[in-house]
PDB file of C-alpha atoms in Angstrom:
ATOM      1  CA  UNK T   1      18.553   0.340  14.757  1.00  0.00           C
ATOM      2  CA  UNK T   2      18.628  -2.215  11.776  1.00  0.00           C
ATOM      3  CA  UNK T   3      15.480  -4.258  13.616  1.00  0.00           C
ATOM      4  CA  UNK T   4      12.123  -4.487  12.060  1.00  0.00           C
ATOM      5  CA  UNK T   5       8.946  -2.129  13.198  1.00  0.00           C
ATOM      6  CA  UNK T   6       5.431  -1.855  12.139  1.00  0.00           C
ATOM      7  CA  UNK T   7       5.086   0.907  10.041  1.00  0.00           C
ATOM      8  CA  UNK T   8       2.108   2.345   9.585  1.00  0.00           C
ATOM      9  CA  UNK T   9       0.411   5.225   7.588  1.00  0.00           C
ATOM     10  CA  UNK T  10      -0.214   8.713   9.631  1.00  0.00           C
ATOM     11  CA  UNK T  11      -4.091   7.775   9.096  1.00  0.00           C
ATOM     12  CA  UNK T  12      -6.723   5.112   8.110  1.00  0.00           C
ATOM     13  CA  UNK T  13      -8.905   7.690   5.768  1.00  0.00           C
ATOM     14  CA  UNK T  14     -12.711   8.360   6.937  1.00  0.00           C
ATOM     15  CA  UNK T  15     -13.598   6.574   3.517  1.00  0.00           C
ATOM     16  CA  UNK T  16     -11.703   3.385   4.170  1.00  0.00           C
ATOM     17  CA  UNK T  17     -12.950   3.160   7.685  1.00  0.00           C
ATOM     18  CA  UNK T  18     -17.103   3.757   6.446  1.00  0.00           C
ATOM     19  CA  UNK T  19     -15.964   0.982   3.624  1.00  0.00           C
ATOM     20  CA  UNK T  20     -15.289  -1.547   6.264  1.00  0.00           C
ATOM     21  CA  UNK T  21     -18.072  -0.717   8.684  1.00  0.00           C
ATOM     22  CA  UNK T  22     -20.500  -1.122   5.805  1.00  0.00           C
ATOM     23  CA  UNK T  23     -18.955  -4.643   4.420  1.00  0.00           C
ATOM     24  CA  UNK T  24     -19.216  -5.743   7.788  1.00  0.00           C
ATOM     25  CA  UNK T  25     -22.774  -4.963   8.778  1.00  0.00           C
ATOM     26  CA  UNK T  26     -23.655  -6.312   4.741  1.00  0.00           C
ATOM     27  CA  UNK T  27     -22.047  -9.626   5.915  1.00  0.00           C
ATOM     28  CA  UNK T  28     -24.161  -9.981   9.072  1.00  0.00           C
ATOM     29  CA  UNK T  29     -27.034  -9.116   7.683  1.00  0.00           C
ATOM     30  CA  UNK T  30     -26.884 -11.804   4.286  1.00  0.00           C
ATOM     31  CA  UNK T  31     -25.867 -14.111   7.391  1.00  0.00           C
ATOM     32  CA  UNK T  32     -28.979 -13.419   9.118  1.00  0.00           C
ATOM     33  CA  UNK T  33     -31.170 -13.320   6.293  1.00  0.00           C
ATOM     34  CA  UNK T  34     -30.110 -16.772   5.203  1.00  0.00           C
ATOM     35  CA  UNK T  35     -30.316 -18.082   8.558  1.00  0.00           C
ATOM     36  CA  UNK T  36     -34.085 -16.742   8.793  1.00  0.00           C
ATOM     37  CA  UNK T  37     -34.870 -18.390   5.434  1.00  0.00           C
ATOM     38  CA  UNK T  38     -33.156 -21.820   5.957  1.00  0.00           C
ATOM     39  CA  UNK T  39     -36.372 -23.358   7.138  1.00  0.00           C
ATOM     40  CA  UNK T  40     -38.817 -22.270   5.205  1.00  0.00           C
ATOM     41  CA  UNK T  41     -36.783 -23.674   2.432  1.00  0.00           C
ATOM     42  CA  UNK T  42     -37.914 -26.484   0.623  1.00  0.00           C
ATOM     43  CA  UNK T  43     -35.771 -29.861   1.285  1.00  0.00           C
ATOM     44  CA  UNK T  44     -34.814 -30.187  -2.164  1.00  0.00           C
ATOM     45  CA  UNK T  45     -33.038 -27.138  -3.489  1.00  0.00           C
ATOM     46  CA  UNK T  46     -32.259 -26.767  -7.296  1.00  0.00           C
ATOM     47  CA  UNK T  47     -28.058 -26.200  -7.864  1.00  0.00           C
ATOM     48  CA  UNK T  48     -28.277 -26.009 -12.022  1.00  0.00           C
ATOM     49  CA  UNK T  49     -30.671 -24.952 -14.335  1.00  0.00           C
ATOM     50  CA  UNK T  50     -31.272 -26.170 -17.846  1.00  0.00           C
ATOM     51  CA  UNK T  51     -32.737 -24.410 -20.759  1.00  0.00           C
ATOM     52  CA  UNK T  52     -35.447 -22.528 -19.549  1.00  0.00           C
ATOM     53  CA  UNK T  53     -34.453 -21.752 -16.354  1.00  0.00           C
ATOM     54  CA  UNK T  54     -35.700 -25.384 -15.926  1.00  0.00           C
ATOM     55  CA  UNK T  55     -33.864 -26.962 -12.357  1.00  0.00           C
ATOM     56  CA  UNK T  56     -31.879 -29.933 -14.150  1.00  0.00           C
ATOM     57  CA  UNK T  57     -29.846 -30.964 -10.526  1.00  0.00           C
ATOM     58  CA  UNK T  58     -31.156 -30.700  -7.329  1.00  0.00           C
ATOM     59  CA  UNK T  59     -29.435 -31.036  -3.538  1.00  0.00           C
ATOM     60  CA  UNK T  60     -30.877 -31.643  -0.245  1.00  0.00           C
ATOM     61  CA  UNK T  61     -31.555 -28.435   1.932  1.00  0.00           C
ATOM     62  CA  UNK T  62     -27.870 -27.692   4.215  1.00  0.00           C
ATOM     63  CA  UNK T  63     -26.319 -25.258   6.058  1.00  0.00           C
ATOM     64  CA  UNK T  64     -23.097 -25.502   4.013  1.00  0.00           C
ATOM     65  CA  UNK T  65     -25.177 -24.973   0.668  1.00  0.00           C
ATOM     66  CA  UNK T  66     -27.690 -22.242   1.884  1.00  0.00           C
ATOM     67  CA  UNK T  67     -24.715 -20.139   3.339  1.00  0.00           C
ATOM     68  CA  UNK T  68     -22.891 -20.472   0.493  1.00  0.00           C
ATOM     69  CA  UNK T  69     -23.201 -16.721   0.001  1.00  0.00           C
ATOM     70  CA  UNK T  70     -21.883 -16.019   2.887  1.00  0.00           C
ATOM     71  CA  UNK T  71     -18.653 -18.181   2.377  1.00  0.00           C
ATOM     72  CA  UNK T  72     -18.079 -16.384  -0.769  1.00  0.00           C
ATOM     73  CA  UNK T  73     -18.305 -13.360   0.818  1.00  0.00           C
ATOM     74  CA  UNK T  74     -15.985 -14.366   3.843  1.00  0.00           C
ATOM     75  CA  UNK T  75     -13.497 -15.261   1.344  1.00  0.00           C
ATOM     76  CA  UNK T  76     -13.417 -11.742  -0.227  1.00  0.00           C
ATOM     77  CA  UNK T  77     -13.442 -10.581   2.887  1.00  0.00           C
ATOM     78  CA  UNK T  78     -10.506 -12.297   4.135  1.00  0.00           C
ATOM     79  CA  UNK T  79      -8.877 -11.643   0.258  1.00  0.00           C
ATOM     80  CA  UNK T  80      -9.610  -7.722  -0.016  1.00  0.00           C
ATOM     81  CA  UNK T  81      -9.172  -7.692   4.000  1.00  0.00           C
ATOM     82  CA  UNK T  82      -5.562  -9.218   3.485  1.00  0.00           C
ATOM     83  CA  UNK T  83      -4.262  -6.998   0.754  1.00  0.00           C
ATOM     84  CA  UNK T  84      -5.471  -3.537   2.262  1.00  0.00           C
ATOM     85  CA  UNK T  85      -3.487  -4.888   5.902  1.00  0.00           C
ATOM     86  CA  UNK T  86      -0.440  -5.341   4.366  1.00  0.00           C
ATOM     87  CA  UNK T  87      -0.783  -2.156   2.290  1.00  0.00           C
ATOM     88  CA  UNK T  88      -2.080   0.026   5.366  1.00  0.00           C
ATOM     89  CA  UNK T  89       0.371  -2.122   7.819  1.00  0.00           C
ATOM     90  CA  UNK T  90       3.592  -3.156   6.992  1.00  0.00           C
ATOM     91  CA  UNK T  91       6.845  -4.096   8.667  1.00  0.00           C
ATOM     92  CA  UNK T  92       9.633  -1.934   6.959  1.00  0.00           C
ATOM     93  CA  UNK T  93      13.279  -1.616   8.522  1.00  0.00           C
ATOM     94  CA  UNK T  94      13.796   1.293  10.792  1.00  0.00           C
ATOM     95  CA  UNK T  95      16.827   2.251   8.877  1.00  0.00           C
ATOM     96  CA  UNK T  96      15.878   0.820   5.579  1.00  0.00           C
ATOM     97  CA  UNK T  97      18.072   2.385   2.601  1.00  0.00           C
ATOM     98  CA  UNK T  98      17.483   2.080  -0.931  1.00  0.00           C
ATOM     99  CA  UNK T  99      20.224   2.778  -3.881  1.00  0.00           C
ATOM    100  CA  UNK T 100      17.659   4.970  -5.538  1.00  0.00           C
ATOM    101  CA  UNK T 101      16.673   7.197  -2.248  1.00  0.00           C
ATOM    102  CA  UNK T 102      19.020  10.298  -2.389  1.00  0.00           C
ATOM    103  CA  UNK T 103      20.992  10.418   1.163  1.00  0.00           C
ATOM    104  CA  UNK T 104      19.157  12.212   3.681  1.00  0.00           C
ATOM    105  CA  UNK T 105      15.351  11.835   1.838  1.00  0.00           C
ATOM    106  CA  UNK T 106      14.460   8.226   2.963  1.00  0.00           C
ATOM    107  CA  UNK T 107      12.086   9.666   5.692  1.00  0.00           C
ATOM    108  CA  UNK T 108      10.254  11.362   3.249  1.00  0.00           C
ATOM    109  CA  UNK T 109      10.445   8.689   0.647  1.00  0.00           C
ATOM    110  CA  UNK T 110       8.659   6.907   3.422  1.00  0.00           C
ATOM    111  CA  UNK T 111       6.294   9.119   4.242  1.00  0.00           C
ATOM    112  CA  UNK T 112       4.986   9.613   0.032  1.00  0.00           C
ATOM    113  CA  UNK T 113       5.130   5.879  -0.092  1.00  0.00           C
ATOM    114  CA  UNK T 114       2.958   5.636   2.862  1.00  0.00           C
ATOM    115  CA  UNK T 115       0.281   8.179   1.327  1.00  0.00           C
ATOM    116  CA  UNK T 116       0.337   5.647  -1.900  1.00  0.00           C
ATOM    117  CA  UNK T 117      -0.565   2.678  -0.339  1.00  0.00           C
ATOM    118  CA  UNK T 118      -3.004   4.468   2.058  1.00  0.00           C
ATOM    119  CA  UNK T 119      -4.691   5.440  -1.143  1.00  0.00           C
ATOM    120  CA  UNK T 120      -4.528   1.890  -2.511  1.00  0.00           C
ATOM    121  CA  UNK T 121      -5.770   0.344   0.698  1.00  0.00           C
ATOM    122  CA  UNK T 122      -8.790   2.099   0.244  1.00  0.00           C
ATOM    123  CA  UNK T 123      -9.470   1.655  -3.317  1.00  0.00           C
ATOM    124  CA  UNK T 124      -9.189  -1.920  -1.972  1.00  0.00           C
ATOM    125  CA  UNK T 125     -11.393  -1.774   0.868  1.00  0.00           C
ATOM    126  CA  UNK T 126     -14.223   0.040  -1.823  1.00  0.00           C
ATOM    127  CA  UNK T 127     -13.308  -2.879  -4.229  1.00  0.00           C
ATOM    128  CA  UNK T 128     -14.365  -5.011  -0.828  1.00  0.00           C
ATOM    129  CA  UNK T 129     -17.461  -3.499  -0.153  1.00  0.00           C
ATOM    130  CA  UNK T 130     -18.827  -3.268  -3.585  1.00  0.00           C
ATOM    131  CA  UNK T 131     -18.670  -7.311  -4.361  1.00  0.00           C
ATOM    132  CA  UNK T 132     -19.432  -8.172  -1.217  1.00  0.00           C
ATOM    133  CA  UNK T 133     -22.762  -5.922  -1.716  1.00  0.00           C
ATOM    134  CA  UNK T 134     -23.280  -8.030  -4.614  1.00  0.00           C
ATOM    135  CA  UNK T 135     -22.785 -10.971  -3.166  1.00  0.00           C
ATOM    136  CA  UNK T 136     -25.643 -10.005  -0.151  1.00  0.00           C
ATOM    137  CA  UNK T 137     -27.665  -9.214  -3.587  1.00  0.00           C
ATOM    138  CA  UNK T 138     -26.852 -12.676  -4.720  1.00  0.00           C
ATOM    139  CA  UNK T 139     -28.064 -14.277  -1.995  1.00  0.00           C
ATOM    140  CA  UNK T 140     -31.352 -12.352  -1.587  1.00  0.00           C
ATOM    141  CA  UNK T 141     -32.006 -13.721  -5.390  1.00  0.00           C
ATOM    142  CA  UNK T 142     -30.643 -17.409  -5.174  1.00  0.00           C
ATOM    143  CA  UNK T 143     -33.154 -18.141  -2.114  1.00  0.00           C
ATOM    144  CA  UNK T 144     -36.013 -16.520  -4.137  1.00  0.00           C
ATOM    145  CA  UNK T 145     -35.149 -18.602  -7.059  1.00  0.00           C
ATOM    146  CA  UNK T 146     -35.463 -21.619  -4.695  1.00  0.00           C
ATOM    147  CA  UNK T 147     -38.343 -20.580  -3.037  1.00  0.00           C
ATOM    148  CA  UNK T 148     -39.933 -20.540  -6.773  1.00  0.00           C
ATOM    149  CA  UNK T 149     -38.515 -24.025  -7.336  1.00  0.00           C
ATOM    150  CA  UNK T 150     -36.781 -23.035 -10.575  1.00  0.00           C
ATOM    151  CA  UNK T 151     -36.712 -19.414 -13.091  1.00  0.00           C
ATOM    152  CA  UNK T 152     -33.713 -17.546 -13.605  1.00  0.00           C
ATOM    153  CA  UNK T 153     -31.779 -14.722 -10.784  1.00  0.00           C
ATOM    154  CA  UNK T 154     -33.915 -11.875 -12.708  1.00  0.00           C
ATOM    155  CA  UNK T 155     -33.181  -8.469 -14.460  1.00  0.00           C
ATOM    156  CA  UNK T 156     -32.223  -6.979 -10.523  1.00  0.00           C
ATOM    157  CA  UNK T 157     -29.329  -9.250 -10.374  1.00  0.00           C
ATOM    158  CA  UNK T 158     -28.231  -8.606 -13.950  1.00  0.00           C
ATOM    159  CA  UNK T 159     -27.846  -4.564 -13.022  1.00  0.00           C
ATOM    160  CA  UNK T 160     -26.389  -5.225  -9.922  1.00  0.00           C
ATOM    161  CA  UNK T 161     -23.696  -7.042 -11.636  1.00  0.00           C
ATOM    162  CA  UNK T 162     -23.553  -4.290 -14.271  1.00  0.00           C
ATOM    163  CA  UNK T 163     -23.631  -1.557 -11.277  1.00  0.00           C
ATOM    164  CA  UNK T 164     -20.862  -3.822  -9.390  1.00  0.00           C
ATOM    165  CA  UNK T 165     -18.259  -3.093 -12.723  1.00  0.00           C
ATOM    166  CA  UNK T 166     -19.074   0.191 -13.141  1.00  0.00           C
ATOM    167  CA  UNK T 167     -17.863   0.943  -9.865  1.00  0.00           C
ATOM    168  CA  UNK T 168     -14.841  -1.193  -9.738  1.00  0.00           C
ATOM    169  CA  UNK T 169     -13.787   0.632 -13.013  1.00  0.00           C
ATOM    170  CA  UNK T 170     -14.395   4.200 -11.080  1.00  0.00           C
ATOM    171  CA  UNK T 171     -12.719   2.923  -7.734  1.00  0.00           C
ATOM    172  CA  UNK T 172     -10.031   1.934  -9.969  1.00  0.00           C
ATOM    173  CA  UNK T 173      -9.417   4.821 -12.001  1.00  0.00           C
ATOM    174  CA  UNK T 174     -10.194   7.380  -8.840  1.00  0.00           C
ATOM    175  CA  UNK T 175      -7.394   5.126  -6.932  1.00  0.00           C
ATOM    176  CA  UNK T 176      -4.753   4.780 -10.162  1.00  0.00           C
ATOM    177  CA  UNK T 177      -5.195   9.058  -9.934  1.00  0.00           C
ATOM    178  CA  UNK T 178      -4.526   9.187  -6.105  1.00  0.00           C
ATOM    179  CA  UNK T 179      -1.998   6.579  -6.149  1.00  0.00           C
ATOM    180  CA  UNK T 180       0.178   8.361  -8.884  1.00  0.00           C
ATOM    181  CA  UNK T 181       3.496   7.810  -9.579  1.00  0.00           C
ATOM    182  CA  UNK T 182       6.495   6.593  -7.311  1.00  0.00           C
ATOM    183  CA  UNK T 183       8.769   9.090  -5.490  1.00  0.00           C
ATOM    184  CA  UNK T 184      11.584   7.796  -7.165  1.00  0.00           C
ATOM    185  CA  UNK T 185      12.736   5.810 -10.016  1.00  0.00           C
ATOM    186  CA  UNK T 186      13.637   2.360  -9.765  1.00  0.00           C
ATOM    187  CA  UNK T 187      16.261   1.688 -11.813  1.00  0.00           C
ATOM    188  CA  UNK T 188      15.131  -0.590 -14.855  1.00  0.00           C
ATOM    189  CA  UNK T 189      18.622  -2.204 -15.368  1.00  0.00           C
ATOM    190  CA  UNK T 190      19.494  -2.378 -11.555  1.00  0.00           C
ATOM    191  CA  UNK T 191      20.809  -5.503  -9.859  1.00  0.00           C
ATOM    192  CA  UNK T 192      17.053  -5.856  -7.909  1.00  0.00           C
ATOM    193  CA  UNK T 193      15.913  -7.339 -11.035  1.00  0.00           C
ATOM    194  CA  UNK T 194      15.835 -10.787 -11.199  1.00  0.00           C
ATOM    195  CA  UNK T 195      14.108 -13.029 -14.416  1.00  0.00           C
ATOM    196  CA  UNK T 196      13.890  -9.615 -16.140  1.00  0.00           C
ATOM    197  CA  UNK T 197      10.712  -9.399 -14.110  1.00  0.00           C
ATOM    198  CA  UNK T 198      10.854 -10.060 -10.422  1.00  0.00           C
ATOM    199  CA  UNK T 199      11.759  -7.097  -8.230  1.00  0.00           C
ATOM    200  CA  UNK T 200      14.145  -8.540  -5.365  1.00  0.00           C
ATOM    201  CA  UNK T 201      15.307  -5.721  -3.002  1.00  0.00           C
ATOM    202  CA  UNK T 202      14.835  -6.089   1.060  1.00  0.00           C
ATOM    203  CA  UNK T 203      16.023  -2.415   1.690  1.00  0.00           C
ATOM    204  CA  UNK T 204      13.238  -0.918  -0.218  1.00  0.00           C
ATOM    205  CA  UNK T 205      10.783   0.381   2.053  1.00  0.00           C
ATOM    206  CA  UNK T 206       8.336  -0.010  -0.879  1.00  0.00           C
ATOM    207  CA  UNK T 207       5.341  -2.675  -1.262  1.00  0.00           C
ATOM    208  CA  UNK T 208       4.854  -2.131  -5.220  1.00  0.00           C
ATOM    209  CA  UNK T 209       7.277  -0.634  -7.316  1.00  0.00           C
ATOM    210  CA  UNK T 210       6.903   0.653 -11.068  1.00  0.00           C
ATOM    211  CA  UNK T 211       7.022  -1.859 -13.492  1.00  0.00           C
ATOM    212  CA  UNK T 212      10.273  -2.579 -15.459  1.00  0.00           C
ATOM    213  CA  UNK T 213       8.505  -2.057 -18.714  1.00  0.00           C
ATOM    214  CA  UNK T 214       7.327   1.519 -16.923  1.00  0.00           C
ATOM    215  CA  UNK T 215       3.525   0.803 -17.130  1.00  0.00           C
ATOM    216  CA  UNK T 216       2.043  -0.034 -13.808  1.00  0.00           C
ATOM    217  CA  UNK T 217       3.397  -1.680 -10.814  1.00  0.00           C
ATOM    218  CA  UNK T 218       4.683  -4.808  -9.490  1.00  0.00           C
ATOM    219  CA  UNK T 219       5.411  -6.413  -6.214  1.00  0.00           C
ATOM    220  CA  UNK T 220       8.979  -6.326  -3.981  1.00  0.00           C
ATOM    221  CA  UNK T 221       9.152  -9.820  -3.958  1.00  0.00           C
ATOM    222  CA  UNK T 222      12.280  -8.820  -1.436  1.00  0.00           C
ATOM    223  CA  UNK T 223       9.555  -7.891   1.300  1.00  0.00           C
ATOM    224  CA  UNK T 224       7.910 -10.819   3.088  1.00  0.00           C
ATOM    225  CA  UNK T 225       4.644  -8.931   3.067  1.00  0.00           C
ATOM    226  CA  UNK T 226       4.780  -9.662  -0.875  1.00  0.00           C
ATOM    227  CA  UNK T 227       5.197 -12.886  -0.764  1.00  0.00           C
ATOM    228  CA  UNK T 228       2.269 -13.568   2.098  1.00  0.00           C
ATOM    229  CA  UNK T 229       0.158 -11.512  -0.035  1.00  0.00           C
ATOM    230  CA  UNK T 230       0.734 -13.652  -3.446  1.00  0.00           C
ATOM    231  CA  UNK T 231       0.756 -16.701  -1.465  1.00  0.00           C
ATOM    232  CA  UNK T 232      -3.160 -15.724   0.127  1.00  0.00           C
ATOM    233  CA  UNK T 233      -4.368 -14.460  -2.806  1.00  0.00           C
ATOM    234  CA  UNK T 234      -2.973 -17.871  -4.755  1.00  0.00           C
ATOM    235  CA  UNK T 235      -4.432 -20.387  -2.038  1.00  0.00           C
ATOM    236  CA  UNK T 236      -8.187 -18.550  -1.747  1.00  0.00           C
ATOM    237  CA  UNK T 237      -7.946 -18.505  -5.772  1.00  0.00           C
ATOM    238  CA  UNK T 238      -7.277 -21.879  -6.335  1.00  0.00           C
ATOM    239  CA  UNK T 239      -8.868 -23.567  -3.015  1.00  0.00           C
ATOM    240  CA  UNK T 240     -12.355 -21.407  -3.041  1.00  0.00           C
ATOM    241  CA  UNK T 241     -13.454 -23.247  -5.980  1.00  0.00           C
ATOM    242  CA  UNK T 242     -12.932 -26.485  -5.276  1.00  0.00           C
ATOM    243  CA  UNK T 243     -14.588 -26.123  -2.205  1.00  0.00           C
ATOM    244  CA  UNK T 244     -17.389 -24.421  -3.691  1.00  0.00           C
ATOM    245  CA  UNK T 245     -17.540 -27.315  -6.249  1.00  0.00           C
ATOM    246  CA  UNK T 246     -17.663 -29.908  -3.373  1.00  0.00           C
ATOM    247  CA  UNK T 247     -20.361 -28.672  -1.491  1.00  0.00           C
ATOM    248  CA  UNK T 248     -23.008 -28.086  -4.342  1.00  0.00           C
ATOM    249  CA  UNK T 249     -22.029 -31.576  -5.479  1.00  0.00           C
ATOM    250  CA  UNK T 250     -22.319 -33.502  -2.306  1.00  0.00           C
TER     251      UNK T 250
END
């Protein structure tokens, strides 16, 4: 009875499922549109422009540089991918108990929290498909740029990025509505806290919590699926980069 299950919301919504089918047929297809291009390419490929849009440091023509889109976009795949799998899918203890669940309401606290993080698994998996739209736009621009030998990404690029925040403000907002509030109140003052700011409790079926200060939400650092999440979203932050960084400077 005490053992671990995977818990999972009553259904993925028709909106988070199309938002995945479409990231995943944008992916192939910057994939094989860079893979079409690669050889008409010229060998030497400008990586920085100066004043201008005058190339100032060039690189030798490579798979690792010309699919650099497509890296990027793996990476937010595998970032947004993580977080909406751990919001959508979770383990949570069969008989999990929390000090603030009234007796006899956990199955229902279970089933509101569940409707929560199905709505924040799909403002995640929008969030997905929206930047890694851009980043299909991105590439479409970068290999015309090299083609030219030099100029600048152009005023298309510039209002996709500009489209690309307007909707990540509206997913946002529309997924802040549907998300709402909590069921219940975690105590401010209870012994879960620990720093003043951590969240610590193991029998709280709950992924995020509300905040101490009572704006926004925070992570149960007491579920593993917390600290997998930070620990993703940490290593891709820091390690993408640097890779990055590597490559164009080989």
């Amino acid at each position: 009875p005490g053992a671990d299950r995977l818990h999972r919301p009553a259904r993925v919504s028709r909106t988070t499922a199309i938002a995945i089918t479409l990231t995943l047929m944008v992916m192939a297809g910057t994939g094989g549109f860079l893979f079409e291009r690669f050889s008409r390419l010229p060998p030497m490929l400008p990586v920085h422009l100066g004043r201008g849009g005058i190339p100032d440091r060039w690189a030798l023509r490579s798979w690792p540089l010309v699919m650099m889109p497509v890296f990027i976009q793996l990476a937010l795949a595998i970032i947004f991918g993580s977080i909406t799998a751990i919001l959508l899918w979770r383990a949570t203890p069969a008989a999990a108990k929390t000090d603030e669940v009234p007796h006899g309401q956990e199955t229902s606290y279970r089933h509101a929290d569940d409707q929560r993080m199905g709505a924040a698994g799909e403002a995640v998996a929008l969030l997905a498909f929206v930047w890694i739209a851009f980043q299909g736009l991105a590439a479409v621009r970068v290999v015309r740029l090299w083609e030219g030998g030099g100029g600048n990404l152009g005023s298309i690029y510039a209002l996709g990025l500009l489209t690309a925040i307007v909707l990540s403000v509206v997913i946002a907002t529309r997924g802040i509505a549907a998300i709402g509030r909590a069921p219940v109140h975690v105590a401010a003052d209870g012994p879960h806290w620990r720093l003043n700011v951590l969240y610590v409790n193991s029998a709280d079926p709950a992924l995020f919590v509300p905040a101490r200060g009572g704006v926004g939400y925070t992570l149960n650092f007491g579920r593993r699926a917390a600290v997998v999440l930070l620990a993703a979203v940490l290593l891709i932050g820091v390690g993408l980069p640097i890779v990055i960084i590597r490559l164009l400077t080989r």
